[in-house]
XYZ file of C-alpha atoms in Angstrom:
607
model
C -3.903 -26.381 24.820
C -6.178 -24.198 22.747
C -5.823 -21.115 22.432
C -8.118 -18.343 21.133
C -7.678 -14.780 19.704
C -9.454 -11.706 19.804
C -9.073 -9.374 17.416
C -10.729 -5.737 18.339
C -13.650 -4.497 16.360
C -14.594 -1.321 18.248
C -18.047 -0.119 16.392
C -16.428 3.583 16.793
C -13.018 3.121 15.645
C -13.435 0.333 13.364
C -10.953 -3.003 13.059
C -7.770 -1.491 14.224
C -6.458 -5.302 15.106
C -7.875 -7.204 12.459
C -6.516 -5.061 9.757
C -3.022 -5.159 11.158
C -3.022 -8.574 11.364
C -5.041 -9.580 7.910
C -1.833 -8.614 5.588
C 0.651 -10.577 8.347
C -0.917 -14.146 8.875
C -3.761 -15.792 7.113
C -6.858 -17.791 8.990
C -4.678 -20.774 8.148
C -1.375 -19.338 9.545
C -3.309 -18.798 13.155
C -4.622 -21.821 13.562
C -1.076 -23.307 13.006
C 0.389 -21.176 15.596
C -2.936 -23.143 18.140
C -5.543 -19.699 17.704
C -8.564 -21.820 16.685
C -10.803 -19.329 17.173
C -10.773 -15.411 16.444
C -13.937 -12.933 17.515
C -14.617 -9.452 17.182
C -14.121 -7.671 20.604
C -17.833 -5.570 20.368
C -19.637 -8.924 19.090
C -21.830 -11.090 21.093
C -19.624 -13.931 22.827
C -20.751 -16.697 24.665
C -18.097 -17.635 27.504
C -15.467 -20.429 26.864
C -14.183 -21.042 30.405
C -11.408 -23.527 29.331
C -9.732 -21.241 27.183
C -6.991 -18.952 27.849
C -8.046 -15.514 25.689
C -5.446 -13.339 23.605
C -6.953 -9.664 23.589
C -5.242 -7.457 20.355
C -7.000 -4.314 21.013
C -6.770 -0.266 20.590
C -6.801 1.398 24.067
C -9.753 3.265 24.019
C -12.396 4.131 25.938
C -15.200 1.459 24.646
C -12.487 -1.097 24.379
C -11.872 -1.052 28.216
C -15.003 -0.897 28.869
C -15.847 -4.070 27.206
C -12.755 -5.478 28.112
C -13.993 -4.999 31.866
C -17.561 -6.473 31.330
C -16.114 -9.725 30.123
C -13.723 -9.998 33.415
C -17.168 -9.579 35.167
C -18.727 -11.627 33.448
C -15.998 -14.640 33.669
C -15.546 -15.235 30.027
C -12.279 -16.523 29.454
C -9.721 -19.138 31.677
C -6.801 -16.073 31.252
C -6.552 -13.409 29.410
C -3.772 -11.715 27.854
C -4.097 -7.893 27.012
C -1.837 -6.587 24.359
C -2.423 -2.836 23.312
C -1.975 -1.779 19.725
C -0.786 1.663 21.138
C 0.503 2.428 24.763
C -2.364 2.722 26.933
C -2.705 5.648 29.874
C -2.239 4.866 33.585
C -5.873 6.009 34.482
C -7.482 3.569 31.538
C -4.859 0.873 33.654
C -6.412 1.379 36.631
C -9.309 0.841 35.213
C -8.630 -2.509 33.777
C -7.208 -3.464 37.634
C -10.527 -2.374 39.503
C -13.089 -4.348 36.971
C -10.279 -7.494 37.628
C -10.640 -6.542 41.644
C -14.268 -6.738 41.768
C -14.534 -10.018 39.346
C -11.948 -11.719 41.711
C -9.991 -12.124 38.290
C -6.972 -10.706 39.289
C -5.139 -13.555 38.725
C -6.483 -14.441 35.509
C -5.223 -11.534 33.944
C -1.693 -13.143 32.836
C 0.082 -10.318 30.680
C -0.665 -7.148 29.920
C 1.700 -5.674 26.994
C 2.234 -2.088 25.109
C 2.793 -3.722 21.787
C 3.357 -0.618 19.839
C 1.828 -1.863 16.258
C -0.169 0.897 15.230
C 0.756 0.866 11.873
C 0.121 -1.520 9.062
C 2.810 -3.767 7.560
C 1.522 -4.059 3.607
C 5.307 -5.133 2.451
C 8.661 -5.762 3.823
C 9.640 -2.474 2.536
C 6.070 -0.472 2.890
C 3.522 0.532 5.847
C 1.221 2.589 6.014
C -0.855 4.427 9.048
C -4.458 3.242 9.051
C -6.960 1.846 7.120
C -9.982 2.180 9.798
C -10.863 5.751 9.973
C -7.872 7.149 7.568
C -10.206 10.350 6.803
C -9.232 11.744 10.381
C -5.577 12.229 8.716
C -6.451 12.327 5.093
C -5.196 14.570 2.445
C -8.470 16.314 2.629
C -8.499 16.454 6.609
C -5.032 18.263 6.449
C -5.538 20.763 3.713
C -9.222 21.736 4.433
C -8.984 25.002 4.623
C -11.699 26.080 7.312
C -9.352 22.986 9.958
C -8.833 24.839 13.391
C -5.511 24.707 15.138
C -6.889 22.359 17.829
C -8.155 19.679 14.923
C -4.954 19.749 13.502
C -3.037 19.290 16.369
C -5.153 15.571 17.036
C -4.590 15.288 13.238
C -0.696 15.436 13.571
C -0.997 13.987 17.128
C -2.479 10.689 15.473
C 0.417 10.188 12.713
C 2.825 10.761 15.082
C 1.676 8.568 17.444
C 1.860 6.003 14.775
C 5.021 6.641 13.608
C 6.138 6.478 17.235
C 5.341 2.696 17.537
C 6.902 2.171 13.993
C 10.465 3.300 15.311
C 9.973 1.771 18.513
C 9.183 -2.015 16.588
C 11.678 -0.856 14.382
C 14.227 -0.804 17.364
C 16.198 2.720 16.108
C 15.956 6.311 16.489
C 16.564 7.985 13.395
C 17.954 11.078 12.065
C 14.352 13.551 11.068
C 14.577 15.594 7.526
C 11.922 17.676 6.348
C 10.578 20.726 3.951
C 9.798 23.879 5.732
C 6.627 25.566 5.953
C 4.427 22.404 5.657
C 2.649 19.498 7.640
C 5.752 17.520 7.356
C 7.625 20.250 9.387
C 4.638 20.022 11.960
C 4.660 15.843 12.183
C 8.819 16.487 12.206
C 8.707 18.629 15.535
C 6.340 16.823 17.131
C 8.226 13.474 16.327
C 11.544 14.981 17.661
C 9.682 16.187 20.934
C 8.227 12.590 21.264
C 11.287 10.454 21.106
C 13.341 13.051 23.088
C 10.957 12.781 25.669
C 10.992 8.652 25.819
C 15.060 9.024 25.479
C 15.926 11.381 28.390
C 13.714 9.191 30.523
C 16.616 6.106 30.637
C 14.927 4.021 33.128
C 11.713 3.312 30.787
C 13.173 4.145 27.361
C 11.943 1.962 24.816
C 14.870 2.409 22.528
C 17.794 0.994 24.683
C 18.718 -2.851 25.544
C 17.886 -5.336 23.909
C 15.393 -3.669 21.694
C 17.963 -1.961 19.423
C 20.064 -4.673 18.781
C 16.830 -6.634 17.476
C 15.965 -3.711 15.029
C 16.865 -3.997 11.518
C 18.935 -1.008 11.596
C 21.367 -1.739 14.108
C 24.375 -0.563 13.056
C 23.771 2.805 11.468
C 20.899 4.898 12.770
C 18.173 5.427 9.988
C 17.166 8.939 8.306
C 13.580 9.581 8.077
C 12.447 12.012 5.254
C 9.460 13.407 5.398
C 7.920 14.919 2.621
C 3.878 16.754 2.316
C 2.021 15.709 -0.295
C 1.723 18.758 -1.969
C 5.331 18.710 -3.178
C 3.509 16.373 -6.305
C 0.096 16.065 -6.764
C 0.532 14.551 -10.109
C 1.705 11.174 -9.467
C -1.162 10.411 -7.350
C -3.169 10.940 -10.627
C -1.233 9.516 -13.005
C -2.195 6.525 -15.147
C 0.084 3.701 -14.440
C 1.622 0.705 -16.303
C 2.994 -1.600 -13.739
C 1.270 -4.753 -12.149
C 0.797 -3.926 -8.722
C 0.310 -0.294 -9.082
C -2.583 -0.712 -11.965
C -4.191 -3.408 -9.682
C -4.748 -0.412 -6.882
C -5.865 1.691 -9.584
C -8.853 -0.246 -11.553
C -9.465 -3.017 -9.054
C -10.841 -3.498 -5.629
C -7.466 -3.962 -4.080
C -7.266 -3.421 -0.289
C -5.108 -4.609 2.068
C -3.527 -6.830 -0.412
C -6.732 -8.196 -1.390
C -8.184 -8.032 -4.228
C -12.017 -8.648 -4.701
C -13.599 -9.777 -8.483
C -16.295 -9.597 -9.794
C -16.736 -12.296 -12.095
C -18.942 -12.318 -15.243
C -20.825 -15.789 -15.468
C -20.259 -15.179 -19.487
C -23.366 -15.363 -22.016
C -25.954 -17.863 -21.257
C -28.195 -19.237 -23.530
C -31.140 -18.033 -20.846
C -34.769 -17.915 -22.331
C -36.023 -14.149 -23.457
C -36.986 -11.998 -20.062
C -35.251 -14.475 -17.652
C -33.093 -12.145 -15.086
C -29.775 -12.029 -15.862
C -27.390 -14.843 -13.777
C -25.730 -12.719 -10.360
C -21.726 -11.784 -11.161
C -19.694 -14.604 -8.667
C -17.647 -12.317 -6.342
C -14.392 -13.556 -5.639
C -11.483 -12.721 -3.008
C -7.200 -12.968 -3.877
C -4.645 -12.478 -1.663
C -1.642 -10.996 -3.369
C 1.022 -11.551 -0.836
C 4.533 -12.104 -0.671
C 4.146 -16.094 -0.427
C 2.769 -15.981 -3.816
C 6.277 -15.814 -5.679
C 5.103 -14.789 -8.976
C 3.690 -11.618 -7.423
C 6.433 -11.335 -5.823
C 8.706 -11.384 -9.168
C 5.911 -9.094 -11.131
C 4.354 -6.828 -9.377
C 6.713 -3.999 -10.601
C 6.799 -5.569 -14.047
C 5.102 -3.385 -16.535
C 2.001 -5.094 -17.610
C 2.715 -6.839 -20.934
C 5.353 -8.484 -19.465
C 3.438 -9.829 -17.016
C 0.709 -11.595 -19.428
C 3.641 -12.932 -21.193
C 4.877 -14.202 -17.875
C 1.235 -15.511 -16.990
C 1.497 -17.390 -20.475
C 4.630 -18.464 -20.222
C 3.880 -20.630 -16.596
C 0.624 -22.137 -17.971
C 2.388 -23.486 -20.604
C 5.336 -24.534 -18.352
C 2.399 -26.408 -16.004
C 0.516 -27.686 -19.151
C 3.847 -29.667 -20.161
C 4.779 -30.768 -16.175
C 0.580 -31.669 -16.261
C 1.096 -33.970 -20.103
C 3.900 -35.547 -18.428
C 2.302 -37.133 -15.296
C -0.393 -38.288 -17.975
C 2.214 -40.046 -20.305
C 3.892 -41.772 -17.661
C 0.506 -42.918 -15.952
C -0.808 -44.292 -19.081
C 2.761 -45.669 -19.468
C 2.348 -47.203 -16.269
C -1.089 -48.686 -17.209
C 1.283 -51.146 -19.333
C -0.528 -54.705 -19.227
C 1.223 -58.022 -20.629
C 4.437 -59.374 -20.475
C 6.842 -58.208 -23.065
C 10.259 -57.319 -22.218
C 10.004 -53.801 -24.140
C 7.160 -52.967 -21.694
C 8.565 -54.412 -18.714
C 11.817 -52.104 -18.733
C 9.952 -49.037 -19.927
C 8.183 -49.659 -16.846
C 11.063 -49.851 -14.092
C 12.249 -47.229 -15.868
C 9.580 -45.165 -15.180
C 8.156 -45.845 -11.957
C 10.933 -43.021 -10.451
C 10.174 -40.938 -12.784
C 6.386 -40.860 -11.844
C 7.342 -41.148 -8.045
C 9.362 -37.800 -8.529
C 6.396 -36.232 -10.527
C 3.214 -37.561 -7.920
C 5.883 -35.761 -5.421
C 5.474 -32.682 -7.117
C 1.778 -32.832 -7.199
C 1.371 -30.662 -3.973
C 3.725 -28.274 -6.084
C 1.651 -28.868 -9.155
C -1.166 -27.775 -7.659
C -0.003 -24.606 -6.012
C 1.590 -23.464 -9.274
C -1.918 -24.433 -11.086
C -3.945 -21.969 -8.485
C -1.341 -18.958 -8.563
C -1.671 -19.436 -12.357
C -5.393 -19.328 -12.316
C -5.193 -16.788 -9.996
C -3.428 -14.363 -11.895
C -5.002 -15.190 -15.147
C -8.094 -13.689 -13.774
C -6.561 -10.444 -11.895
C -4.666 -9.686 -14.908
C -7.458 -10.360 -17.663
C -9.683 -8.245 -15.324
C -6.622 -5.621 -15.588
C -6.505 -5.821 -19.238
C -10.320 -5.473 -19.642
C -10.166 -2.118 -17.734
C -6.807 -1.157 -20.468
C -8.931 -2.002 -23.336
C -11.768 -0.458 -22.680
C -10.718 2.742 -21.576
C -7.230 3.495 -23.810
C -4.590 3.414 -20.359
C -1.993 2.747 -22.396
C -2.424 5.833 -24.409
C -3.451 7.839 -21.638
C -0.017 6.429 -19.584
C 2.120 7.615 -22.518
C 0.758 10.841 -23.269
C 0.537 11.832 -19.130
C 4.389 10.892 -19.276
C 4.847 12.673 -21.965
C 3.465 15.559 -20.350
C 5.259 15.295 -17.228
C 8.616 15.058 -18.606
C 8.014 17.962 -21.325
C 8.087 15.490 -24.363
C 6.491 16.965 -27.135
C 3.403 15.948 -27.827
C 1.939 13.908 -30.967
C -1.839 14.845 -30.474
C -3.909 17.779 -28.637
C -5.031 17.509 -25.158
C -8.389 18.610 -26.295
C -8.607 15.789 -29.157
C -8.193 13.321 -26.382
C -10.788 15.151 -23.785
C -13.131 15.260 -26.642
C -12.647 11.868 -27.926
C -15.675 9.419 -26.883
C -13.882 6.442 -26.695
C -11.070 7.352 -24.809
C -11.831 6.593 -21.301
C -14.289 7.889 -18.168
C -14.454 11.453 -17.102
C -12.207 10.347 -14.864
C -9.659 9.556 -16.809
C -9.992 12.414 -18.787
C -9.742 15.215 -15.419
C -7.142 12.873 -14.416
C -5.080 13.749 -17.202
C -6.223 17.212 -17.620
C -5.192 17.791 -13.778
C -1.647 16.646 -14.790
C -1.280 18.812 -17.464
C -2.187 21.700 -15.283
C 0.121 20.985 -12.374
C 2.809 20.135 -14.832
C 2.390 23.383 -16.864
C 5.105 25.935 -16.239
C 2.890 28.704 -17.457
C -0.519 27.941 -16.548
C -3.479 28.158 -20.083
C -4.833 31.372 -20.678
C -8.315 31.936 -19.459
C -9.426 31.598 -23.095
C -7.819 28.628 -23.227
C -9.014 27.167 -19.727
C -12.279 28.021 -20.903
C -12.264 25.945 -23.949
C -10.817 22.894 -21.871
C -13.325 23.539 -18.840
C -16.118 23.434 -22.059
C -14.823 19.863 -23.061
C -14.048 18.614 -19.666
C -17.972 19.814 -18.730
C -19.620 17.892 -22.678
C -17.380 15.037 -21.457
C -19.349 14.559 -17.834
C -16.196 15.611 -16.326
C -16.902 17.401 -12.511
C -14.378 20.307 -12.438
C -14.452 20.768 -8.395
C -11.101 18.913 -8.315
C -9.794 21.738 -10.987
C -11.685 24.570 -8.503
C -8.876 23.127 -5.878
C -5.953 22.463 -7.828
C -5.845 25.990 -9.255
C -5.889 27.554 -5.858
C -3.377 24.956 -4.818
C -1.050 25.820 -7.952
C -2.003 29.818 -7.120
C -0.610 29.254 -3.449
C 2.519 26.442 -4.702
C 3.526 29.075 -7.069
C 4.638 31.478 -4.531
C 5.865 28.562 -2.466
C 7.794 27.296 -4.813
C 8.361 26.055 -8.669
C 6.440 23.138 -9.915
C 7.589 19.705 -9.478
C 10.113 18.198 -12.204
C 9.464 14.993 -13.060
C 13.087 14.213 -15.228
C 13.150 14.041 -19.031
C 12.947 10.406 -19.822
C 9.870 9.274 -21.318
C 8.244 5.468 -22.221
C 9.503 3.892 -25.484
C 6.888 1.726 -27.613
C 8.556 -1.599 -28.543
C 6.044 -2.844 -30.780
C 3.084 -5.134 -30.226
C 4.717 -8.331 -27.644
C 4.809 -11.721 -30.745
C 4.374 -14.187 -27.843
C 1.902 -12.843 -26.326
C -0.170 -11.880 -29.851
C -0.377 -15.881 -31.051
C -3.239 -17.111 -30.834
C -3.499 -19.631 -28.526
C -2.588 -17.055 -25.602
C -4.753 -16.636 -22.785
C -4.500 -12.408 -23.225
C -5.936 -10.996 -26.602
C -3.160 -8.008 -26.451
C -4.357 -6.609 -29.696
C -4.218 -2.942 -30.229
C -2.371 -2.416 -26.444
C 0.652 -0.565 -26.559
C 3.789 -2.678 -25.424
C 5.632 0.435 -23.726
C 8.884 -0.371 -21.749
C 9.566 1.944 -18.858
C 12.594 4.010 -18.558
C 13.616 4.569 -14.566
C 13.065 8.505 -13.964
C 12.925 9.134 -10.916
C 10.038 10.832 -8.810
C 9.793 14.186 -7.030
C 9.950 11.810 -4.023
C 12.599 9.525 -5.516
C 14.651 12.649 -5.964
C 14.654 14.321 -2.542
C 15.387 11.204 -0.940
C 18.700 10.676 -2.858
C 19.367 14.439 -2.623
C 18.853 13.789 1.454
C 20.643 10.312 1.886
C 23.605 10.790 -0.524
C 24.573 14.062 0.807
C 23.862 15.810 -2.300
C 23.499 19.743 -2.057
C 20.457 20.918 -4.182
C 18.386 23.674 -3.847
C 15.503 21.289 -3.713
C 16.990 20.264 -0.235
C 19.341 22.661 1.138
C 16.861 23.999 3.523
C 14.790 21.107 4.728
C 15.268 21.016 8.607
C 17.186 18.671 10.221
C 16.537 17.267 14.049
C 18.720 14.743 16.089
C 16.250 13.588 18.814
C 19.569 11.985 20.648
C 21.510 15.421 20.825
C 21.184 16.767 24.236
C 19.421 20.140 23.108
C 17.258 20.332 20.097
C 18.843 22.739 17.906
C 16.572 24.349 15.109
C 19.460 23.576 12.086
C 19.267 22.570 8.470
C 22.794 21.664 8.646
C 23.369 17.817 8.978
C 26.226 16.684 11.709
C 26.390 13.252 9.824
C 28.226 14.057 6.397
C 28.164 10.271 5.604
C 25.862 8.796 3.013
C 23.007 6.795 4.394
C 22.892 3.035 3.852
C 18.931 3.105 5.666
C 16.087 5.267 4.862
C 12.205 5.338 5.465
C 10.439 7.563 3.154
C 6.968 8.832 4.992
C 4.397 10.994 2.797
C 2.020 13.246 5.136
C -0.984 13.057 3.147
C -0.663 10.095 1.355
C 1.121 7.933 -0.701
C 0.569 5.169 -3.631
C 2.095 2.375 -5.076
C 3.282 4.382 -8.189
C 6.082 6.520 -6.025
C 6.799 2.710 -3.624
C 7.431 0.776 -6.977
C 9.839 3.999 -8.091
C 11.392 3.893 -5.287
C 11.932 0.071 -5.460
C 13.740 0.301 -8.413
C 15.936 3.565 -7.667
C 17.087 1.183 -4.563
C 18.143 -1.737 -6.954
C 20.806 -0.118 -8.618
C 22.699 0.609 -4.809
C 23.956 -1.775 -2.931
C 23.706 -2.421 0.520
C 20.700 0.219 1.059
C 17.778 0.023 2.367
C 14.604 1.786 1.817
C 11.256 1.722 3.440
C 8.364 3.698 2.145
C 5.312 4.697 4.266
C 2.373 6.953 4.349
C -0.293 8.215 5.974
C -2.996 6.501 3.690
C -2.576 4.833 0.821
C -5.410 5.742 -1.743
C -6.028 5.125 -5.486
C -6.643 8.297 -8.314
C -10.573 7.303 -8.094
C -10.088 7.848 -3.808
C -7.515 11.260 -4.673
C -9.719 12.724 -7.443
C -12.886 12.423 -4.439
C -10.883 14.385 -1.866
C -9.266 17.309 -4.274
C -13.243 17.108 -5.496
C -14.367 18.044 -1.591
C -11.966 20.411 -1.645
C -12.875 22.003 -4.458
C -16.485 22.616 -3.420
C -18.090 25.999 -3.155
């Protein structure tokens, strides 16, 4: 039987479905579960009356709608309606009336709350939406001129989504937050929503057979929520790790990454247009197992790595050739004869491990490129030094060369890079410059192209944090330079590392990092003493920061209101691989680069 998907594409709300699905199962995947076909809901569909039809769909108003013309209009043999996010009884009804009048009643075989409105980017990271993510931005929830009722829909829309991530998740967890912030605001609402679905024990979605097929069935989860603003600098920070640098120079989006590639110098007559860059597509996912190994590898390593498997392939390739030519043995003498039996398994075994061969030759082409586009970006615009010095900053190293040298220095990097690290000097100051001072660096910012609306914002922020609370501490380990990598330096290596800095990371942990040990170890520390605590399964909701549970945690999602980025999920990756038996998940509300960050603080910042 064939079977066909849907995926929604509703022109208002953008791809909800498809971009839930996209990082789950490839084109390939579907067609091996029998979907040979997958349209876009608001796209122009011819009918297929054969074929039963799988709708994956947002609940909204244009969706019905257009769900209901195609039950008029007899497109499908069945359909099957599942709803990204629980839809209303009056929308229902709806749905039942258009099947009435169509005489499709009984064509419409399932209808299903699925609860997915989230998206699954790892096993161990989600994040809220990709479609429409400036409705709960960083921007949209610091603005300062938001009314209450926008951002009540604001919180009403992460929570929401965070709702159908507990309910897939199969557990109702134990809610920590900081006071005084948008976290406390997504915390209440939270606590009000699963309360709510709890008392009500004929339709609760968190009893039966749904929590024993959560992950987190023994031990109930805690959930910290944190606000964005507790550490604005990590979002800018220059990074030195696979994955993470990827986000940063690269088109990466829902672990895709798109190339551009340069169709190198041509020997094209004088005046002849130049040849058009080839745009390519990768999909960095966890089948691809030296992604999975690297992707929190800081970057030398990983062109060593990259080096180390073509060469590993190159030898596997030489060897099939030897023993084919081997094989090609023609006349009669004994010598030959026995060499021959002799090898015949052997080149069985290897033409076995073509299929293998193969796969390992595209993963190794594939990362070539991604990482010598990586390294291009390093090159030309200093990272390395500009990762070094920014974590020197941040853990109050001291440092070997003036901020203002490196502002004023040409070569080193965009006027990006160079607010970037100026904005983490600021935030990380304890005293902030002198207005002399601020002057001067505004001066070289301004001769170095630099916009300074994302300063205009970050001193008001740091104005406002200040009586809030102290700056963020970032720990007081730093990066140690081991030396230009020898393998990687020979010649005949596919990266020409010359002049980049090998620097090995030391594990510090992250603001982020921090609180969530402070919260799941039981630790007291001011940082966390006071961050509220609700129990959504205790009868009445008691306004408490003291915890009932004294026990350690062995589960924990981390969830950033405002935003998150792979720099805090890889630090939080490797805090979690030094404890056994826990479990951490990180999510966010969007996930965004520094280019996307240093845009929004720049709106912000507008007069």
């Amino acid at each position: 039987m064939c079977l066909m998907l849907k995926i929604a594409l509703e022109n208002q709300y953008g791809r909800f479905g498809q971009d839930i699905i996209s990082p789950l199962l490839s084109v390939k995947e579907l067609r091996d579960m029998g979907i040979t076909l997958h349209l876009l809901l608001h796209s122009d569909r011819d009918p297929i009356p054969d074929v039963p039809a799988v709708y994956f769909v947002m609940p909204t108003e244009e969706n019905i709608d257009r769900m209901c013309q195609d039950l008029r209009n007899q497109l499908y043999e069945s359909y099957y309606l599942n709803f990204i996010s629980a839809i209303s009884r009056s929308k229902l009804e709806d749905i039942a009336n258009a099947a009435l009048a169509a005489s499709a009643v009984t064509q419409v075989a399932k209808v299903f709350d699925q609860y997915l409105n989230f998206i699954t980017l790892e096993d161990d990271m989600f994040v809220l939406c990709n479609q429409n993510k400036e409705l709960v931005s960083y921007r949209a929830i610091n603005r300062p001129d938001i009314t209450d009722t926008e951002m009540e829909t604001v919180m009403d829309t992460i929570v929401d989504s965070l709702f159908c991530f507990f309910v897939t998740l199969g557990a109702v967890p134990i809610i920590r937050c900081s006071r005084g912030t948008a976290a406390e605001m997504v915390a209440v609402k939270l606590d009000k929503k699963l309360r709510e679905n709890l008392r009500d024990a004929r339709n609760s979605l968190f009893t039966g057979d749904t929590l024993g097929a959560g992950q987190f069935s023994f031990q109930r989860p805690l959930l910290v929520l944190v606000d964005r603003n507790i550490d604005l600098a990590t979002p800018l920070h220059h990074t030195w790790t696979y994955q993470a640098l990827v986000h940063d120079v690269l088109d990466f989006h829902l672990n895709r990454v798109n190339l551009e590639e340069s169709s190198g110098v041509e020997n094209s007559p004088a005046g002849a247009r130049p040849k058009r860059k080839n745009k390519k597509s990768y999909d960095l996912t966890p089948v691809d197992k030296f992604w999975q190994k690297h992707k929190g590898s800081p970057f030398p390593e990983v062109a060593e790595s990259v080096q180390q498997e073509l060469e590993s392939y190159r030898a596997q390739e030489d060897e099939v050739k030897r023993l084919k030519s081997i094989m090609g043995l023609e006349g009669e003498d004994e010598g030959a004869i026995s060499m021959l039996s002799d090898n015949t398994a052997k080149l069985t075994s290897a033409v076995s491990s073509l299929p293998e061969l193969l796969e390992k030759k595209r993963l190794i082409d594939l990362h070539t490129n991604v990482a010598t586009a990586v390294l291009e970006h390093i090159k030309a615009r200093k990272l390395d030094v500009y990762f070094e010095y920014e974590e020197k900053i941040m853990s109050k190293t001291t440092l070997d060369k003036s901020l203002l040298d490196i502002i004023s220095d040409p070569d080193a990097g965009t006027p990006e890079d160079k607010m970037r690290l100026f904005l983490i000097y600021y935030i990380s100051a304890q005293q902030a410059p002198s207005e002399a001072d601020l002057e001067q660096y505004k001066k070289a910012l301004t001769d170095a192209g630099c916009n300074l609306n994302p300063l205009q914002y970050i001193k008001q922020w740091k104005a406002f944090a200040k009586m809030a609370s102290a700056p963020a501490s970032y720990g007081n380990t730093t990066t140690k330079p081991m030396g230009l990598l020898s393998r990687v330096m020979n010649t005949g290596s596919q990266f020409v590392m010359e002049g980049v800095k090998n620097l090995v990371l030391k594990q510090q942990n992250l603001p982020v990092t921090r609180i969530l040990d402070n919260l799941m170890e039981m630790k007291s520390n001011p940082e966390t003493d006071d961050y509220r605590y609700f129990d959504p399964k205790m009868l009445r909701g008691n306004d408490s920061s003291v915890p009932r549970n004294k026990n350690p945690f062995q589960e924990a999602i981390v969830f950033v209101v405002g935003g998150g980025n792979y720099i805090e999920y890889q630090n939080l990756v490797d805090y979690i691989k030094g404890k056994q038996g826990k479990h951490i998940l990180y999510g966010c509300s969007e996930l965004f680069n520094a280019t996307q960050f240093i845009k929004q603080l720049s709106q912000l910042g507008q007069k």
